[in-house]
PDB file of C-alpha atoms in Angstrom:
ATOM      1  CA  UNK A  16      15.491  26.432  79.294  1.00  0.00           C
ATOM      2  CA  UNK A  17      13.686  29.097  77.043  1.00  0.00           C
ATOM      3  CA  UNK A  18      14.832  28.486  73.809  1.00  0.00           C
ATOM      4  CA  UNK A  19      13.220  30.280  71.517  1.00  0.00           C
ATOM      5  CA  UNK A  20      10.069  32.610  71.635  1.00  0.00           C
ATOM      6  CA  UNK A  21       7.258  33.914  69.174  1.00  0.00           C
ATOM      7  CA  UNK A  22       5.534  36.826  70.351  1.00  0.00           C
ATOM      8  CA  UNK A  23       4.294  40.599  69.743  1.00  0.00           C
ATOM      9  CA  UNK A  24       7.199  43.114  69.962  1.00  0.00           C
ATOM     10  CA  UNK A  25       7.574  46.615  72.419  1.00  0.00           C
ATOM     11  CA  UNK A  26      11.069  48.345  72.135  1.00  0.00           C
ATOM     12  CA  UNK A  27      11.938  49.700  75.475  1.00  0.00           C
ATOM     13  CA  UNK A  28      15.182  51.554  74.703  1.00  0.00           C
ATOM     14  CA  UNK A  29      18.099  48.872  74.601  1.00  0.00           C
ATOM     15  CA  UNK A  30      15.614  45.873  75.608  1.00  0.00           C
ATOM     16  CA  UNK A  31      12.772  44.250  74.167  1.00  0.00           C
ATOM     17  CA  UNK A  32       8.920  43.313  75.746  1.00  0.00           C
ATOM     18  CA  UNK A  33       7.512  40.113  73.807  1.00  0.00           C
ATOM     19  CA  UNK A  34       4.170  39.222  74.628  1.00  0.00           C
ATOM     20  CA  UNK A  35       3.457  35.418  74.571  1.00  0.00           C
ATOM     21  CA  UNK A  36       0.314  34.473  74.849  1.00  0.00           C
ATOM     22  CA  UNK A  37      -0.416  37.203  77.171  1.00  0.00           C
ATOM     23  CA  UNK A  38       2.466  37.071  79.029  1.00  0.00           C
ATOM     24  CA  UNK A  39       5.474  39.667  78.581  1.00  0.00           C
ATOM     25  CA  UNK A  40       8.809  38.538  78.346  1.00  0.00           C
ATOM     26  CA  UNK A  41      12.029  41.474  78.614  1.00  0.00           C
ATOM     27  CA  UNK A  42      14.591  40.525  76.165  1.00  0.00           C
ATOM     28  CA  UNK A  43      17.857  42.016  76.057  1.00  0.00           C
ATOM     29  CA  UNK A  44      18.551  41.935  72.039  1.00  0.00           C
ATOM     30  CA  UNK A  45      20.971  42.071  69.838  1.00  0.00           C
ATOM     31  CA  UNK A  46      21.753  44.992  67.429  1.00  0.00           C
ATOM     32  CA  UNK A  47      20.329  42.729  64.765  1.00  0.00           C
ATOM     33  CA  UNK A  48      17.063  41.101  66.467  1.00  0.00           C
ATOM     34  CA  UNK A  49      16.007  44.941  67.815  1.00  0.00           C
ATOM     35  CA  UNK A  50      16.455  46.067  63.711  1.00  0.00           C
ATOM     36  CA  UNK A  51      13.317  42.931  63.415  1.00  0.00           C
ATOM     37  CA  UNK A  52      11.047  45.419  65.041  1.00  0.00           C
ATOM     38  CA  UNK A  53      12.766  48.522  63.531  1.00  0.00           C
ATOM     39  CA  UNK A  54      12.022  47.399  60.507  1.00  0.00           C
ATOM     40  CA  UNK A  55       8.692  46.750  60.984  1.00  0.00           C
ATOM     41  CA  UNK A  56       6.568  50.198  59.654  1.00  0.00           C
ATOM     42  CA  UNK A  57       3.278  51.447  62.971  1.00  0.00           C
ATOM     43  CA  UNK A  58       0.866  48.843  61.489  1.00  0.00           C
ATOM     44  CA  UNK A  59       3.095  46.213  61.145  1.00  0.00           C
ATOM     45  CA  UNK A  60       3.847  46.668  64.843  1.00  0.00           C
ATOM     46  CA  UNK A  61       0.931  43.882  66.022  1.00  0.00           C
ATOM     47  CA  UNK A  62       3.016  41.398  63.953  1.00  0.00           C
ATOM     48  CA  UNK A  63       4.903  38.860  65.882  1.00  0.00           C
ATOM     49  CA  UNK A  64       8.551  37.759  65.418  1.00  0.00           C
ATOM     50  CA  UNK A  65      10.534  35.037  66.296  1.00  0.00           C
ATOM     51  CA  UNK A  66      13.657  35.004  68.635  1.00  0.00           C
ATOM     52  CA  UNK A  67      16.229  32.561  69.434  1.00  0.00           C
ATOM     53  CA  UNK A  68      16.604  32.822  73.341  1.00  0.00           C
ATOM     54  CA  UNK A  69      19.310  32.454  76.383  1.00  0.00           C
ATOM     55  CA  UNK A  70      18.124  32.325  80.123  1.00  0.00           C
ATOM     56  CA  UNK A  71      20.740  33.347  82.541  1.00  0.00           C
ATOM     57  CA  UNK A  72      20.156  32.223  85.935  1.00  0.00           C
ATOM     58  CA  UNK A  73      22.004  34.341  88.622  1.00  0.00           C
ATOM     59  CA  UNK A  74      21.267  34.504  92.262  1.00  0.00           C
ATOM     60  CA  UNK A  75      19.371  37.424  92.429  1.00  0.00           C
ATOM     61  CA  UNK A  76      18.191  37.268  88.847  1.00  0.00           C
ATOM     62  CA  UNK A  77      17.197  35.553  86.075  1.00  0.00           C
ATOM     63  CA  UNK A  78      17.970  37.348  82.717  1.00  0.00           C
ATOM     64  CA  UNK A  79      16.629  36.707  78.912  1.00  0.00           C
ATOM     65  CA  UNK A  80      18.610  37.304  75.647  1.00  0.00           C
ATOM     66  CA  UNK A  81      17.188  37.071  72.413  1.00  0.00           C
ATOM     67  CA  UNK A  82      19.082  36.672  68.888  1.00  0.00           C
ATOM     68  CA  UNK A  83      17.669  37.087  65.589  1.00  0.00           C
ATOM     69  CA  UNK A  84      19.506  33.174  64.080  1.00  0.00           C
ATOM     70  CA  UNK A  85      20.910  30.019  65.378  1.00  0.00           C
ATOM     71  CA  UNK A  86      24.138  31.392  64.488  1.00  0.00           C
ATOM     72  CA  UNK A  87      24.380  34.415  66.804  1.00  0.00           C
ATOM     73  CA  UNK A  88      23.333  32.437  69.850  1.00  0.00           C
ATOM     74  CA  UNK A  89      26.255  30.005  68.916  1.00  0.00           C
ATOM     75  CA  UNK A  90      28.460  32.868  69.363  1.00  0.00           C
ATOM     76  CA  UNK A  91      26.727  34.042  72.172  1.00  0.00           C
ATOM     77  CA  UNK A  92      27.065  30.805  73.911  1.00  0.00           C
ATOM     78  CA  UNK A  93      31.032  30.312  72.715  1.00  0.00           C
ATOM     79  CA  UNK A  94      31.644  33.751  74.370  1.00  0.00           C
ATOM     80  CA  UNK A  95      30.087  32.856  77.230  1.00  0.00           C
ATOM     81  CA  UNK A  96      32.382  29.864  78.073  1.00  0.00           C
ATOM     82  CA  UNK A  97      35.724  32.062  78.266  1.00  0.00           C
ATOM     83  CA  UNK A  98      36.436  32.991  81.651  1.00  0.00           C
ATOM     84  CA  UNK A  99      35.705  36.525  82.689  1.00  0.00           C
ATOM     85  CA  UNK A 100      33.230  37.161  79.760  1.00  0.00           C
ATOM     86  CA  UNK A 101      29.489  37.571  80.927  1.00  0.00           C
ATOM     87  CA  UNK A 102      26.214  37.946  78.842  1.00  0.00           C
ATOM     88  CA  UNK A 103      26.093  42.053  78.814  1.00  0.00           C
ATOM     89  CA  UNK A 104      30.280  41.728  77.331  1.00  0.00           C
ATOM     90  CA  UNK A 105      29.067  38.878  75.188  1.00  0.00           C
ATOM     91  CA  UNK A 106      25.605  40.471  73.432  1.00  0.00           C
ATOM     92  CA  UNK A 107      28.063  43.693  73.110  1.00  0.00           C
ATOM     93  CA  UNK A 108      30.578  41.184  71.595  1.00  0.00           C
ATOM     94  CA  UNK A 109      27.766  39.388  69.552  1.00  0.00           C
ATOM     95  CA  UNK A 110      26.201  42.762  68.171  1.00  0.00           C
ATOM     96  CA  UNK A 111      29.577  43.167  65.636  1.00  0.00           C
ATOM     97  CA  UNK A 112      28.232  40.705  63.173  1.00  0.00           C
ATOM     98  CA  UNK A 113      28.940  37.139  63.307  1.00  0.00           C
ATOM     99  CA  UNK A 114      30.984  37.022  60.171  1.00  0.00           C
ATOM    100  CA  UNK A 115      33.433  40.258  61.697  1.00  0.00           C
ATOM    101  CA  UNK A 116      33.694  37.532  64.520  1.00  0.00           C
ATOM    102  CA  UNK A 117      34.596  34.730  63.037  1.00  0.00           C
ATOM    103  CA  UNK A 118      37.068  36.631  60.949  1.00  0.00           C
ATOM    104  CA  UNK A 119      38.422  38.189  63.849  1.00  0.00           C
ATOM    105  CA  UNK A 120      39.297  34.828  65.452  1.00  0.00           C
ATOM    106  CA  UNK A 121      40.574  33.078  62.617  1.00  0.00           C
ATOM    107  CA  UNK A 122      43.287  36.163  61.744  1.00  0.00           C
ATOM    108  CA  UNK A 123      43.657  36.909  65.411  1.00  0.00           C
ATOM    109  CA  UNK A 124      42.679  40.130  65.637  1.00  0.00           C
ATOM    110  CA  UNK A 125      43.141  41.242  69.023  1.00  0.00           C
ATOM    111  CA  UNK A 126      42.464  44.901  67.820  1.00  0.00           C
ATOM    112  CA  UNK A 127      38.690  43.834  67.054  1.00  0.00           C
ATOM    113  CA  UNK A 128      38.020  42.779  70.534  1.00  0.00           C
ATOM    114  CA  UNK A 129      39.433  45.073  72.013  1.00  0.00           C
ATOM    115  CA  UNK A 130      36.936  47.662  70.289  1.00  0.00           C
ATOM    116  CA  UNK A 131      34.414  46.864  72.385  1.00  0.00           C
ATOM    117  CA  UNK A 132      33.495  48.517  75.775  1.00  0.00           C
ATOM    118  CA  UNK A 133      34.589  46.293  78.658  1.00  0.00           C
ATOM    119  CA  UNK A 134      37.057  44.066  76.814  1.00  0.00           C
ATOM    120  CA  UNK A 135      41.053  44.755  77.172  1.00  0.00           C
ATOM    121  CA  UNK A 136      43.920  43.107  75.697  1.00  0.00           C
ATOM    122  CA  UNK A 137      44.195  40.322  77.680  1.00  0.00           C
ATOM    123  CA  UNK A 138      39.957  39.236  77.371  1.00  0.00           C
ATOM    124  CA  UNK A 139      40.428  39.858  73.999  1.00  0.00           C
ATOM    125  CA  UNK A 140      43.812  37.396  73.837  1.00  0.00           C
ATOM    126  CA  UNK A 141      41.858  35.077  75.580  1.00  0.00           C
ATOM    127  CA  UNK A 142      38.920  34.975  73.821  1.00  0.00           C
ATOM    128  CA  UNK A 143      40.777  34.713  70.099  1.00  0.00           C
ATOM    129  CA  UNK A 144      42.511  31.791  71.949  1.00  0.00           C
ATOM    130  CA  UNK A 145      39.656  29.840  73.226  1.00  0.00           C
ATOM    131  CA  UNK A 146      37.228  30.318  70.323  1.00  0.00           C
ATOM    132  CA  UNK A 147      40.205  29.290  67.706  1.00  0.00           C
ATOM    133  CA  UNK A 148      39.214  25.375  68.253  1.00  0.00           C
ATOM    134  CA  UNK A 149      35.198  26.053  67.604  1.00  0.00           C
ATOM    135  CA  UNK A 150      35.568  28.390  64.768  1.00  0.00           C
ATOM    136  CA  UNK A 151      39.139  27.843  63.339  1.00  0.00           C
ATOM    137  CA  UNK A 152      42.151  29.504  62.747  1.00  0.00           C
ATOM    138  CA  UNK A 153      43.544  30.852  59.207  1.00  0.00           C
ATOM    139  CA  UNK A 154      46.731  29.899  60.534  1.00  0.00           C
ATOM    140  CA  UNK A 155      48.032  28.703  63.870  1.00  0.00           C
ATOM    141  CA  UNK A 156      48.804  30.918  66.848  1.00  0.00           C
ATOM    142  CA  UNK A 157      51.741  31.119  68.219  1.00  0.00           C
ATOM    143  CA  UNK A 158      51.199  30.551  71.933  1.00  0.00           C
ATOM    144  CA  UNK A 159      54.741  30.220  73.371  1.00  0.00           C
ATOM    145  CA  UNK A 160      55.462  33.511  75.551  1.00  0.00           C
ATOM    146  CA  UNK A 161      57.572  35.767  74.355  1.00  0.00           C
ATOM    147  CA  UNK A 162      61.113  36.408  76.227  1.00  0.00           C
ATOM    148  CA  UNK A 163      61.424  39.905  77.568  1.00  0.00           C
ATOM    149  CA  UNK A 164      63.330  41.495  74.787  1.00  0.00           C
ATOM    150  CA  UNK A 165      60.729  40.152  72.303  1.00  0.00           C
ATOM    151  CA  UNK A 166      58.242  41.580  74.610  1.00  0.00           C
ATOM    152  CA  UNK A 167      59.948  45.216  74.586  1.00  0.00           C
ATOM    153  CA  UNK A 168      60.516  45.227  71.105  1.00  0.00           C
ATOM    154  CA  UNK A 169      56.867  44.411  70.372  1.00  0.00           C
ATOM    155  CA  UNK A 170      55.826  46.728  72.869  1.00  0.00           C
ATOM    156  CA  UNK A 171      57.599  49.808  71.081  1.00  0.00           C
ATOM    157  CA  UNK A 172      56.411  48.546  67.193  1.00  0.00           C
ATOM    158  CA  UNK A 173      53.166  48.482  68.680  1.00  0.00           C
ATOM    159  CA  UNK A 174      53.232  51.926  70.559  1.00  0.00           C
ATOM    160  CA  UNK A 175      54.674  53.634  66.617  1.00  0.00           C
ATOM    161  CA  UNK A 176      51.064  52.248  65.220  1.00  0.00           C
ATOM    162  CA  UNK A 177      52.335  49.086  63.507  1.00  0.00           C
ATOM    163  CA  UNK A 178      49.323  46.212  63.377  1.00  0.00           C
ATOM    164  CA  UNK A 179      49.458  44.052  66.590  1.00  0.00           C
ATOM    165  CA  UNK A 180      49.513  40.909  64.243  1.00  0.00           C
ATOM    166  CA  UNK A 181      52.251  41.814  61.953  1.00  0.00           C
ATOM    167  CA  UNK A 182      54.440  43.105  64.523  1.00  0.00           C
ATOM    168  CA  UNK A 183      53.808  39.589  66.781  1.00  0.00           C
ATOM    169  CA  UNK A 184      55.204  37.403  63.595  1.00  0.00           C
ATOM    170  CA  UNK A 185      57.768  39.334  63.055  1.00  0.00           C
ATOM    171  CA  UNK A 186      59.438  39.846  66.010  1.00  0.00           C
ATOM    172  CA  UNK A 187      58.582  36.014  67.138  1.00  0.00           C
ATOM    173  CA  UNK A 188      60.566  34.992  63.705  1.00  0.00           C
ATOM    174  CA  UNK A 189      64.086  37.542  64.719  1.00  0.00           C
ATOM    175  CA  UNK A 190      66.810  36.158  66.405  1.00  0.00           C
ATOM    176  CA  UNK A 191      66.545  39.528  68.649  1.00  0.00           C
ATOM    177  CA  UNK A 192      68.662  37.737  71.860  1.00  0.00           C
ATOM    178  CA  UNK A 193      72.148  38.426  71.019  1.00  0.00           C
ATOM    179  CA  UNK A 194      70.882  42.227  69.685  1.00  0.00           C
ATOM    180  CA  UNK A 195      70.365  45.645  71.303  1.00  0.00           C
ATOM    181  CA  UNK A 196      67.009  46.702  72.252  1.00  0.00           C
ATOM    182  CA  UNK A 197      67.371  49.580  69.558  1.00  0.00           C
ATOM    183  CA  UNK A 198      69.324  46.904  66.806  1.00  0.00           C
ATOM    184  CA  UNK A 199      66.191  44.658  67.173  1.00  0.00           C
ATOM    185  CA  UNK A 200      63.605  47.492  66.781  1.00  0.00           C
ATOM    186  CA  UNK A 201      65.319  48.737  63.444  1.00  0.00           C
ATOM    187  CA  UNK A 202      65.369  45.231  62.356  1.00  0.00           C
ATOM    188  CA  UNK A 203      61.925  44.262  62.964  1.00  0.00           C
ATOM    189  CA  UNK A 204      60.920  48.279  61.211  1.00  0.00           C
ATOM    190  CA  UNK A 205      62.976  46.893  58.109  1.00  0.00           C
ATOM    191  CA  UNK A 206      60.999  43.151  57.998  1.00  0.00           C
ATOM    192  CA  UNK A 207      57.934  44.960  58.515  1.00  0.00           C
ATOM    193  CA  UNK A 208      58.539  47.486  55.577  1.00  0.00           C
ATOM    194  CA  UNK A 209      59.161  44.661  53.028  1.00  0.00           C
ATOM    195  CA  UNK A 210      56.014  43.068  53.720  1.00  0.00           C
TER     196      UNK A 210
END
């Protein structure tokens, strides 16, 4: 495994070239590792840098991703174990800031995720879920399903802009079974409005 790499820096649009001891590596970087070289001025352009590295091995390729610290390769490597996530998802993923991440998680902010190209509602569900253990929660998820009126009436709250998060621990905490589609919506409207 190629861990980590100290060479001489070429940007090539959204990849990098480092040249170790004569030998070019491509890098595909992260927002933060291709500012390194963009922050470099012409002459300082011979200097080398440092990059924390990820080889992944495919059939018909083998691919390197570099990270400017320890702690977005973590990341890298946490998104990397949730089913259906690959590296080009994961560097996108990786490239909103560690910190946004970890915050994300721990409030579970599906929203977030779901920013990014390539990820829907479910990935991002399922990523919140799976990287809760490694980088903690603020407060634990609720991961029960919800019954099929819960589900409408969080559908609708959702669909009239309320926040994904709010609306799920509100509606979870209603009693909205023995109620009316429309009673439970104008209940859940009036919970949300004294928060």
């Amino acid at each position: 495994m190629i861990a980590k790499l100290t060479g001489i820096p070429e940007l090539f649009g959204d990849h990098i070239i480092l040249t170790v001891s004569g030998v070019g590596y491509e890098v595909h970087a992260t927002a933060d590792a291709l500012a390194l070289i963009n922050s470099q001025s012409s002459a300082e352009r011979t200097n080398e840098i440092t990059l924390y590295t990820f080889l992944w091995v495919r059939e018909d390729a083998l691919e390197l991703y570099g990270f400017a610290s320890p702690e977005e390769i973590k990341i890298f490597k946490y998104l990397l174990q949730v089913s259906g996530v690959g590296p080009k998802t994961a560097l996108a993923i990786t490239n909103q800031g560690v910190k946004p991440i970890v915050e994300a998680v721990q409030s579970g902010n599906v929203s977030f995720f779901k920013s990014v190209p390539r990820v829907g509602k479910r990935s991002a569900q399922k990523i919140i879920i799976e990287l809760t253990p490694k980088l903690g929660a603020l407060e634990e998820l609720d991961l029960t399903p919800l019954s099929d009126i819960h589900r409408d009436v969080f559908e609708a709250l959702v669909s009239l802009g309320y926040d994904e998060q709010a609306v799920s621990k509100v509606v979870r905490s209603l009693d909205v079974e023995t109620l009316e589609l429309k009673s439970a919506i104008q209940r859940a409207i009036k919970e949300l409005s004294t928060q």
